[in-house]
Amino acid sequence: MASKSKVQWSSKTAFLLAAVGSAVGLGNIWRFPYLAGENGGSAFVLVYVGFVFLIGIPVLLAELTIGRRGGMSPIGSVRKIALESGLSKHWDWLGRVGTFGGGLGLLSFYSVIAGWVMAYIIQAAIGAFSGITAVEAQGAMQDYSAHAGTMTFWHFAFTGITVFIVGKGIQGGLEKAVTYLMPALFLLLLLMVGYSMATAEFGKAVEFLFTPDFSKINSGVVLTALGQAFFSLSVTVGTMFAYGAYLPKDVSLHKSAILIASADTAVALLAGLAIFPLVFAYGLSPDSGPTLIFVTLPIAFGQMPGGAVIGTAFFVLLTIAAITSSISLLEPAVAWFEERFRMKRWYASLIGGGIAFLVGMLTLYSNNDWAELVPLSFVGIETVSGKIANWGNLIDFFVSNMVMPISGFMIAIFAGWFVKRDFLKEEMGLPEGGIFEIWHVLIKYVVPLALGYVIFMGLK
Ligand code: PHE
């Protein structure tokens, strides 16, 4: 098998920024708030944060470790480590499921939403949101999603940007952009929390997000929180294997994992604190689903002084945050195409992006023309997680609630039970006992048991 030309991050900071850039994206600002809203607020938040630390971080660390030791595409690295440990090469299915079912599957709808964010840059810039009421903001949102043509344009534009950057290779300019823009997004988010605190129903939002209400926890909430923990940390879809492969040996893997997860969680919680005060102040319903930020944010930018400028900046930064995530979704497939078929990076990127674009069209049409189309009704599947089983909801459910938990389960079994323990310890550069032992117990027992239980309950 062709060994990969060794691409590496230019520095430790560059890696951390890229990894945090991958983790922080629409998952934090678009998906986390709406899922929290749909799943009872605090109940969801509590389970989610618990999963990030108990399950997400151990899986993240396993991926970075296997990725760096393998030094190849996710599929190649898993296969290499399996062979090294005297196991079957077919373990590489673990990488295949993540790379294709997870990575490209997720990219397909990620880019539809990211395109929507891009479209709103223009709306904010031309002042379309100024003085907008809640009803008008809802109208504008419905207007956008009703037009398949406009949506396709932006979906195409976003996929195009992703394909272009990945086609050029990981270092090309992106590292520099990320260095300034990620912190800028963080600051702007803080500013918005401040705005919500000063003008909207901040107390209600805090109560909604943080007053534990265990009665609202059920198997659906738990499964969704788990999917979201994986989604937000960029694990189980190949990404962190791929990013680990570009890592110099002197970077501490466990510290990186903790840092990535902490930054990611902080951004999600801040996004919740920016959005929900507005939801309550403007009488919107917390469980309005994926369109939540496309209604709340325009209202906020429409009302605040300087909102056109701040709103434009915010949607620009959110687009960039989405790009640093989408490139990491495409990277695993591209790395594998290059490695397996000796394909040029450009072609690989075009093919991967093309597949994601086409599959994404199914989600796109589920916002308008095909909203009521139920493709699996012939086998009796009419709803998923209480929503109509159109293409969009089916794909989201398949990726987030099936592929991701199953892939996470397989990674834990592989790293905890099959890979030689010493390989992992060596690669992490940790002594026996202590942190290594804690990680090993988590990945060997806690993660598989918890995931097995969640998957089982979800299937029931
Ligand atoms: N974590 C990214 C986000 O929150 C999405 C993503 C998932 C990116 C998986 C890469 C891999 O937006």
CSV table of C-alpha atoms in Angstrom, one decimal, residues 68-459:
chain,number,residue,atom,x,y,z
A,68,ARG,CA,-0.9,9.3,15.0
A,69,ARG,CA,0.5,5.8,15.4
A,70,GLY,CA,-0.9,4.7,12.1
A,71,GLY,CA,0.1,7.9,10.2
A,72,MET,CA,-2.2,7.1,7.3
A,73,SER,CA,-5.8,7.7,6.3
A,74,PRO,CA,-8.3,6.6,9.0
A,75,ILE,CA,-9.0,3.3,7.1
A,76,GLY,CA,-5.3,2.8,6.6
A,77,SER,CA,-4.3,3.6,10.1
A,78,VAL,CA,-6.9,1.3,11.7
A,79,ARG,CA,-5.8,-1.5,9.4
A,80,LYS,CA,-2.1,-0.9,10.1
A,81,ILE,CA,-2.6,-1.0,13.9
A,82,ALA,CA,-4.8,-4.1,13.6
A,83,LEU,CA,-2.1,-5.9,11.7
A,84,GLU,CA,0.5,-4.7,14.1
A,85,SER,CA,-1.5,-6.1,17.0
A,86,GLY,CA,-1.9,-9.5,15.1
A,87,LEU,CA,-5.6,-8.9,14.2
A,88,SER,CA,-7.6,-9.2,11.1
A,89,LYS,CA,-7.2,-6.5,8.5
A,90,HIS,CA,-11.0,-6.3,8.3
A,91,TRP,CA,-11.0,-4.1,11.4
A,92,ASP,CA,-10.5,-1.4,8.8
A,93,TRP,CA,-14.3,-1.5,8.4
A,94,LEU,CA,-14.3,0.6,11.4
A,95,GLY,CA,-12.6,3.3,9.4
A,96,ARG,CA,-14.9,2.7,6.4
A,97,VAL,CA,-18.1,3.1,8.3
A,98,GLY,CA,-16.8,6.4,9.9
A,99,THR,CA,-15.3,7.8,6.7
A,100,PHE,CA,-18.2,7.2,4.4
A,101,GLY,CA,-21.3,6.7,6.5
A,102,GLY,CA,-20.2,9.3,9.0
A,103,GLY,CA,-17.9,11.8,7.3
A,104,LEU,CA,-19.5,12.1,3.9
A,105,GLY,CA,-23.0,11.5,5.2
A,106,LEU,CA,-22.7,14.3,7.7
A,107,LEU,CA,-21.1,16.6,5.2
A,108,SER,CA,-24.1,16.2,2.9
A,109,PHE,CA,-26.4,18.0,5.2
A,110,TYR,CA,-23.8,20.1,7.0
A,111,SER,CA,-23.3,22.0,3.7
A,112,VAL,CA,-27.0,22.7,3.2
A,113,ILE,CA,-27.1,24.5,6.6
A,114,ALA,CA,-23.7,26.2,6.1
A,115,GLY,CA,-25.0,27.4,2.7
A,116,TRP,CA,-28.0,28.9,4.6
A,117,VAL,CA,-25.6,30.7,6.9
A,118,MET,CA,-23.8,32.1,3.9
A,119,ALA,CA,-27.0,33.3,2.4
A,120,TYR,CA,-27.8,35.2,5.6
A,121,ILE,CA,-24.4,37.1,5.4
A,122,ILE,CA,-25.9,38.9,2.5
A,123,GLN,CA,-29.3,39.5,4.1
A,124,ALA,CA,-27.6,40.9,7.2
A,125,ALA,CA,-25.3,43.1,5.1
A,126,ILE,CA,-28.0,44.7,3.0
A,127,GLY,CA,-29.9,45.4,6.2
A,128,ALA,CA,-32.8,43.0,5.5
A,129,PHE,CA,-33.1,42.2,9.2
A,130,SER,CA,-33.2,45.8,10.5
A,131,GLY,CA,-36.1,46.2,12.8
A,132,ILE,CA,-37.5,42.8,11.9
A,133,THR,CA,-40.3,41.4,14.1
A,134,ALA,CA,-40.5,37.7,15.2
A,135,VAL,CA,-43.2,37.1,12.7
A,136,GLU,CA,-41.2,38.7,9.9
A,137,ALA,CA,-38.1,36.7,10.8
A,138,GLN,CA,-40.1,33.5,10.6
A,139,GLY,CA,-41.5,34.6,7.3
A,140,ALA,CA,-38.0,35.3,5.9
A,141,MET,CA,-36.8,31.9,7.1
A,142,GLN,CA,-39.7,30.1,5.4
A,143,ASP,CA,-39.2,32.1,2.3
A,144,TYR,CA,-35.6,31.0,2.1
A,145,SER,CA,-36.3,27.3,2.7
A,146,ALA,CA,-39.2,27.3,0.2
A,147,HIS,CA,-36.8,28.1,-2.6
A,148,ALA,CA,-35.0,25.0,-3.6
A,149,GLY,CA,-33.1,26.9,-6.3
A,150,THR,CA,-31.6,29.5,-4.0
A,151,MET,CA,-30.8,26.8,-1.4
A,152,THR,CA,-29.0,24.7,-4.1
A,153,PHE,CA,-26.9,27.7,-5.1
A,154,TRP,CA,-25.6,28.2,-1.6
A,155,HIS,CA,-25.3,24.5,-0.9
A,156,PHE,CA,-23.2,24.3,-4.1
A,157,ALA,CA,-21.1,27.3,-3.1
A,158,PHE,CA,-20.3,25.9,0.3
A,159,THR,CA,-19.4,22.5,-1.0
A,160,GLY,CA,-17.3,24.2,-3.6
A,161,ILE,CA,-15.3,26.1,-1.0
A,162,THR,CA,-14.7,22.9,1.0
A,163,VAL,CA,-13.6,20.9,-2.1
A,164,PHE,CA,-11.2,23.7,-3.1
A,165,ILE,CA,-9.5,24.0,0.3
A,166,VAL,CA,-9.2,20.2,0.8
A,167,GLY,CA,-8.0,19.9,-2.8
A,168,LYS,CA,-5.2,22.3,-2.0
A,169,GLY,CA,-4.0,20.4,1.0
A,170,ILE,CA,-4.3,21.1,4.7
A,171,GLN,CA,-1.7,23.8,5.3
A,172,GLY,CA,-2.6,26.2,2.5
A,173,GLY,CA,-3.4,29.4,4.2
A,174,LEU,CA,-6.0,27.9,6.4
A,175,GLU,CA,-3.9,27.7,9.5
A,176,LYS,CA,-3.3,31.4,9.5
A,177,ALA,CA,-6.9,32.2,9.0
A,178,VAL,CA,-8.0,30.0,11.9
A,179,THR,CA,-5.5,31.6,14.2
A,180,TYR,CA,-7.4,34.9,14.2
A,181,LEU,CA,-10.9,34.0,13.2
A,182,MET,CA,-11.7,31.3,15.8
A,183,PRO,CA,-10.9,33.7,18.7
A,184,ALA,CA,-12.9,36.4,16.9
A,185,LEU,CA,-15.9,34.2,16.8
A,186,PHE,CA,-15.5,33.4,20.4
A,187,LEU,CA,-15.5,37.1,21.3
A,188,LEU,CA,-18.5,37.9,19.1
A,189,LEU,CA,-20.4,35.1,20.8
A,190,LEU,CA,-19.5,36.6,24.2
A,191,LEU,CA,-20.8,40.0,23.0
A,192,MET,CA,-24.0,38.3,22.0
A,193,VAL,CA,-24.4,36.7,25.4
A,194,GLY,CA,-23.9,40.1,26.8
A,195,TYR,CA,-26.6,41.5,24.6
A,196,SER,CA,-29.0,38.8,25.5
A,197,MET,CA,-28.2,39.3,29.2
A,198,ALA,CA,-28.9,43.0,28.9
A,199,THR,CA,-32.0,43.0,26.8
A,200,ALA,CA,-33.7,39.6,26.8
A,201,GLU,CA,-35.0,36.9,29.2
A,202,PHE,CA,-31.6,35.8,30.5
A,203,GLY,CA,-32.9,34.4,33.7
A,204,LYS,CA,-35.4,32.2,32.0
A,205,ALA,CA,-32.8,30.9,29.6
A,206,VAL,CA,-30.4,30.0,32.5
A,207,GLU,CA,-33.3,28.2,34.2
A,208,PHE,CA,-34.3,26.4,31.1
A,209,LEU,CA,-30.7,25.2,30.3
A,210,PHE,CA,-29.4,24.5,33.7
A,211,THR,CA,-32.0,23.7,36.3
A,212,PRO,CA,-31.8,19.9,36.4
A,213,ASP,CA,-35.1,18.2,35.7
A,214,PHE,CA,-34.5,14.5,35.7
A,215,SER,CA,-38.1,13.7,34.9
A,216,LYS,CA,-37.5,14.8,31.3
A,217,ILE,CA,-34.7,12.3,30.6
A,218,ASN,CA,-35.8,9.4,28.5
A,219,SER,CA,-34.2,7.1,26.0
A,220,GLY,CA,-34.7,9.5,23.1
A,221,VAL,CA,-33.1,12.4,25.0
A,222,VAL,CA,-30.1,10.1,25.9
A,223,LEU,CA,-29.6,8.9,22.4
A,224,THR,CA,-29.8,12.4,20.9
A,225,ALA,CA,-27.4,13.8,23.5
A,226,LEU,CA,-24.9,11.0,22.7
A,227,GLY,CA,-25.1,11.7,19.0
A,228,GLN,CA,-24.6,15.4,19.6
A,229,ALA,CA,-21.6,14.8,21.9
A,230,PHE,CA,-19.9,12.8,19.1
A,231,PHE,CA,-21.1,15.3,16.4
A,232,SER,CA,-19.8,18.2,18.3
A,233,LEU,CA,-16.4,16.7,19.1
A,234,SER,CA,-15.9,15.5,15.5
A,235,VAL,CA,-15.4,11.9,16.6
A,236,THR,CA,-16.5,8.6,15.1
A,237,VAL,CA,-16.5,9.8,11.5
A,238,GLY,CA,-12.8,9.5,10.7
A,239,THR,CA,-11.8,13.1,11.3
A,240,MET,CA,-9.7,12.8,14.4
A,241,PHE,CA,-7.9,9.7,13.1
A,242,ALA,CA,-7.0,11.8,10.1
A,243,TYR,CA,-5.9,14.8,12.1
A,244,GLY,CA,-3.9,12.7,14.5
A,245,ALA,CA,-2.0,11.3,11.5
A,246,TYR,CA,-0.6,14.8,10.8
A,247,LEU,CA,0.5,15.3,14.3
A,248,PRO,CA,4.2,15.6,15.4
A,249,LYS,CA,5.2,13.2,18.1
A,250,ASP,CA,5.9,15.8,20.8
A,251,VAL,CA,2.3,16.9,21.1
A,252,SER,CA,0.6,15.6,24.3
A,253,LEU,CA,-2.5,13.7,23.1
A,254,HIS,CA,-4.4,13.6,26.3
A,255,LYS,CA,-3.9,17.3,27.0
A,256,SER,CA,-5.1,18.0,23.5
A,257,ALA,CA,-8.2,15.9,23.8
A,258,ILE,CA,-9.2,17.7,27.1
A,259,LEU,CA,-8.5,21.1,25.6
A,260,ILE,CA,-10.5,20.4,22.4
A,261,ALA,CA,-13.5,19.1,24.4
A,262,SER,CA,-13.4,22.0,26.9
A,263,ALA,CA,-13.3,24.7,24.2
A,264,ASP,CA,-16.0,22.9,22.2
A,265,THR,CA,-18.3,22.6,25.2
A,266,ALA,CA,-17.8,26.2,26.2
A,267,VAL,CA,-18.8,27.4,22.8
A,268,ALA,CA,-21.9,25.3,22.8
A,269,LEU,CA,-23.0,26.5,26.2
A,270,LEU,CA,-22.3,30.1,25.2
A,271,ALA,CA,-24.4,29.7,22.1
A,272,GLY,CA,-27.2,28.4,24.2
A,273,LEU,CA,-26.9,31.4,26.5
A,274,ALA,CA,-27.0,33.8,23.5
A,275,ILE,CA,-30.0,32.1,21.8
A,276,PHE,CA,-32.5,31.1,24.5
A,277,PRO,CA,-32.9,34.6,26.1
A,278,LEU,CA,-34.1,35.7,22.7
A,279,VAL,CA,-36.4,32.7,22.3
A,280,PHE,CA,-38.2,33.5,25.5
A,281,ALA,CA,-38.2,37.3,25.0
A,282,TYR,CA,-39.8,37.1,21.6
A,283,GLY,CA,-42.3,34.4,22.4
A,284,LEU,CA,-40.7,31.8,20.1
A,285,SER,CA,-41.0,28.2,20.9
A,286,PRO,CA,-37.8,26.5,22.1
A,287,ASP,CA,-38.6,23.3,20.2
A,288,SER,CA,-39.0,24.8,16.8
A,289,GLY,CA,-36.2,22.6,15.4
A,290,PRO,CA,-33.4,23.1,12.9
A,291,THR,CA,-34.6,26.6,11.9
A,292,LEU,CA,-34.2,28.0,15.4
A,293,ILE,CA,-31.1,30.1,14.9
A,294,PHE,CA,-32.4,31.3,11.5
A,295,VAL,CA,-35.2,33.0,13.3
A,296,THR,CA,-33.7,34.1,16.6
A,297,LEU,CA,-30.4,35.6,15.2
A,298,PRO,CA,-32.0,37.9,12.7
A,299,ILE,CA,-34.3,39.3,15.4
A,300,ALA,CA,-31.3,40.0,17.6
A,301,PHE,CA,-29.3,41.6,14.8
A,302,GLY,CA,-32.4,43.5,13.7
A,303,GLN,CA,-32.9,45.0,17.1
A,304,MET,CA,-29.4,45.7,18.4
A,305,PRO,CA,-27.6,49.0,17.6
A,306,GLY,CA,-25.1,48.3,14.8
A,307,GLY,CA,-26.8,45.0,14.1
A,308,ALA,CA,-26.2,45.0,10.4
A,309,VAL,CA,-22.4,45.1,11.0
A,310,ILE,CA,-22.4,42.8,13.9
A,311,GLY,CA,-24.8,40.4,12.2
A,312,THR,CA,-22.7,40.4,9.0
A,313,ALA,CA,-19.6,39.7,11.0
A,314,PHE,CA,-21.3,36.9,12.9
A,315,PHE,CA,-22.5,35.1,9.9
A,316,VAL,CA,-19.1,35.4,8.2
A,317,LEU,CA,-17.4,34.0,11.2
A,318,LEU,CA,-19.9,31.2,11.5
A,319,THR,CA,-19.3,30.4,7.9
A,320,ILE,CA,-15.6,30.1,8.6
A,321,ALA,CA,-16.2,28.0,11.6
A,322,ALA,CA,-18.3,25.7,9.4
A,323,ILE,CA,-15.6,25.6,6.8
A,324,THR,CA,-12.9,24.5,9.3
A,325,SER,CA,-15.4,21.7,10.2
A,326,SER,CA,-16.5,20.7,6.7
A,327,ILE,CA,-12.9,20.3,5.5
A,328,SER,CA,-12.3,17.9,8.3
A,329,LEU,CA,-15.3,15.9,7.2
A,330,LEU,CA,-14.1,15.6,3.7
A,331,GLU,CA,-10.4,14.9,4.7
A,332,PRO,CA,-10.8,11.2,5.8
A,333,ALA,CA,-12.3,10.2,2.5
A,334,VAL,CA,-9.8,12.2,0.5
A,335,ALA,CA,-6.8,10.8,2.4
A,336,TRP,CA,-8.1,7.3,1.7
A,337,PHE,CA,-8.7,7.9,-2.0
A,338,GLU,CA,-5.2,9.2,-2.3
A,339,GLU,CA,-3.7,6.3,-0.4
A,340,ARG,CA,-5.8,3.5,-1.9
A,341,PHE,CA,-6.1,4.6,-5.6
A,342,ARG,CA,-3.1,6.9,-5.7
A,343,MET,CA,-5.6,9.5,-6.9
A,344,LYS,CA,-4.6,13.2,-7.1
A,345,ARG,CA,-5.8,15.2,-4.2
A,346,TRP,CA,-7.8,17.4,-6.4
A,347,TYR,CA,-9.8,14.5,-8.0
A,348,ALA,CA,-10.2,12.8,-4.6
A,349,SER,CA,-11.6,16.0,-3.2
A,350,LEU,CA,-14.0,16.5,-6.1
A,351,ILE,CA,-15.3,13.0,-5.9
A,352,GLY,CA,-15.9,13.1,-2.2
A,353,GLY,CA,-17.4,16.6,-2.3
A,354,GLY,CA,-19.5,15.5,-5.3
A,355,ILE,CA,-21.0,12.6,-3.5
A,356,ALA,CA,-21.8,14.7,-0.4
A,357,PHE,CA,-23.3,17.4,-2.6
A,358,LEU,CA,-25.7,15.0,-4.3
A,359,VAL,CA,-26.7,13.2,-1.2
A,360,GLY,CA,-27.2,16.7,0.4
A,361,MET,CA,-29.8,17.5,-2.3
A,362,LEU,CA,-32.1,15.0,-0.7
A,363,THR,CA,-31.9,16.9,2.6
A,364,LEU,CA,-32.3,20.2,0.7
A,365,TYR,CA,-35.5,19.1,-1.0
A,366,SER,CA,-36.8,17.9,2.3
A,367,ASN,CA,-37.1,21.5,3.3
A,368,ASN,CA,-39.6,22.3,0.5
A,369,ASP,CA,-40.8,20.1,-2.4
A,370,TRP,CA,-40.2,16.8,-0.7
A,371,ALA,CA,-41.0,17.8,2.9
A,372,GLU,CA,-44.0,15.4,3.0
A,373,LEU,CA,-42.3,12.6,1.0
A,374,VAL,CA,-41.8,9.5,3.1
A,375,PRO,CA,-39.3,7.3,1.1
A,376,LEU,CA,-39.4,4.3,3.5
A,377,SER,CA,-43.2,4.2,4.0
A,378,PHE,CA,-43.2,0.9,2.0
A,379,VAL,CA,-41.5,-0.8,4.9
A,380,GLY,CA,-43.7,1.0,7.4
A,381,ILE,CA,-41.2,3.7,8.5
A,382,GLU,CA,-43.3,6.9,8.7
A,383,THR,CA,-41.5,8.8,11.5
A,384,VAL,CA,-38.0,9.0,13.0
A,385,SER,CA,-37.6,10.4,16.6
A,386,GLY,CA,-41.1,11.7,16.4
A,387,LYS,CA,-40.6,13.6,13.1
A,388,ILE,CA,-41.8,12.8,9.7
A,389,ALA,CA,-39.5,10.4,8.0
A,390,ASN,CA,-38.6,12.5,5.0
A,391,TRP,CA,-35.1,12.1,3.4
A,392,GLY,CA,-33.6,14.9,5.5
A,393,ASN,CA,-34.7,13.5,8.9
A,394,LEU,CA,-33.8,9.9,7.8
A,395,ILE,CA,-30.3,10.9,6.8
A,396,ASP,CA,-29.7,12.9,10.0
A,397,PHE,CA,-31.1,10.0,12.1
A,398,PHE,CA,-29.0,7.4,10.2
A,399,VAL,CA,-25.8,9.4,10.7
A,400,SER,CA,-26.2,10.8,14.2
A,401,ASN,CA,-28.2,8.1,15.9
A,402,MET,CA,-26.9,5.0,14.1
A,403,VAL,CA,-23.6,5.4,12.4
A,404,MET,CA,-22.0,7.5,15.1
A,405,PRO,CA,-23.0,5.4,18.2
A,406,ILE,CA,-22.1,2.2,16.4
A,407,SER,CA,-18.8,3.5,15.2
A,408,GLY,CA,-18.0,4.9,18.7
A,409,PHE,CA,-18.8,1.4,20.1
A,410,MET,CA,-16.5,-0.3,17.6
A,411,ILE,CA,-13.7,2.1,18.3
A,412,ALA,CA,-13.9,1.5,22.0
A,413,ILE,CA,-13.9,-2.3,21.6
A,414,PHE,CA,-11.0,-2.1,19.2
A,415,ALA,CA,-8.9,0.2,21.4
A,416,GLY,CA,-9.9,-1.2,24.7
A,417,TRP,CA,-9.9,-4.9,24.0
A,418,PHE,CA,-7.9,-5.7,20.8
A,419,VAL,CA,-5.1,-3.3,20.2
A,420,LYS,CA,-2.0,-4.0,22.2
A,421,ARG,CA,-2.2,-1.9,25.3
A,422,ASP,CA,1.5,-1.0,25.1
A,423,PHE,CA,1.2,0.5,21.7
A,424,LEU,CA,-1.4,2.9,22.9
A,425,LYS,CA,0.5,3.7,26.1
A,426,GLU,CA,3.7,4.3,24.2
A,427,GLU,CA,2.0,6.5,21.6
A,428,MET,CA,0.4,8.6,24.3
A,429,GLY,CA,3.7,8.9,26.1
A,430,LEU,CA,2.2,8.1,29.4
A,431,PRO,CA,3.5,5.9,32.2
A,432,GLU,CA,1.5,2.9,33.5
A,433,GLY,CA,-1.2,3.8,36.0
A,434,GLY,CA,-2.6,7.3,36.5
A,435,ILE,CA,-4.2,9.0,33.5
A,436,PHE,CA,-3.5,6.1,31.2
A,437,GLU,CA,-5.3,3.7,33.5
A,438,ILE,CA,-8.3,5.9,33.9
A,439,TRP,CA,-8.5,6.2,30.1
A,440,HIS,CA,-8.1,2.5,29.7
A,441,VAL,CA,-10.9,1.7,32.1
A,442,LEU,CA,-13.2,4.2,30.5
A,443,ILE,CA,-12.6,2.9,26.9
A,444,LYS,CA,-12.6,-0.7,27.9
A,445,TYR,CA,-15.7,-0.9,30.1
A,446,VAL,CA,-17.5,2.4,30.6
A,447,VAL,CA,-17.8,3.5,26.9
A,448,PRO,CA,-18.8,0.1,25.4
A,449,LEU,CA,-21.3,-0.5,28.2
A,450,ALA,CA,-22.9,2.9,28.0
A,451,LEU,CA,-23.0,2.9,24.2
A,452,GLY,CA,-24.3,-0.7,24.1
A,453,TYR,CA,-27.1,0.3,26.4
A,454,VAL,CA,-27.9,3.5,24.6
A,455,ILE,CA,-28.0,1.7,21.2
A,456,PHE,CA,-30.1,-1.1,22.6
A,457,MET,CA,-32.6,1.4,24.1
A,458,GLY,CA,-32.6,3.4,20.9
A,459,LEU,CA,-33.5,0.3,18.9
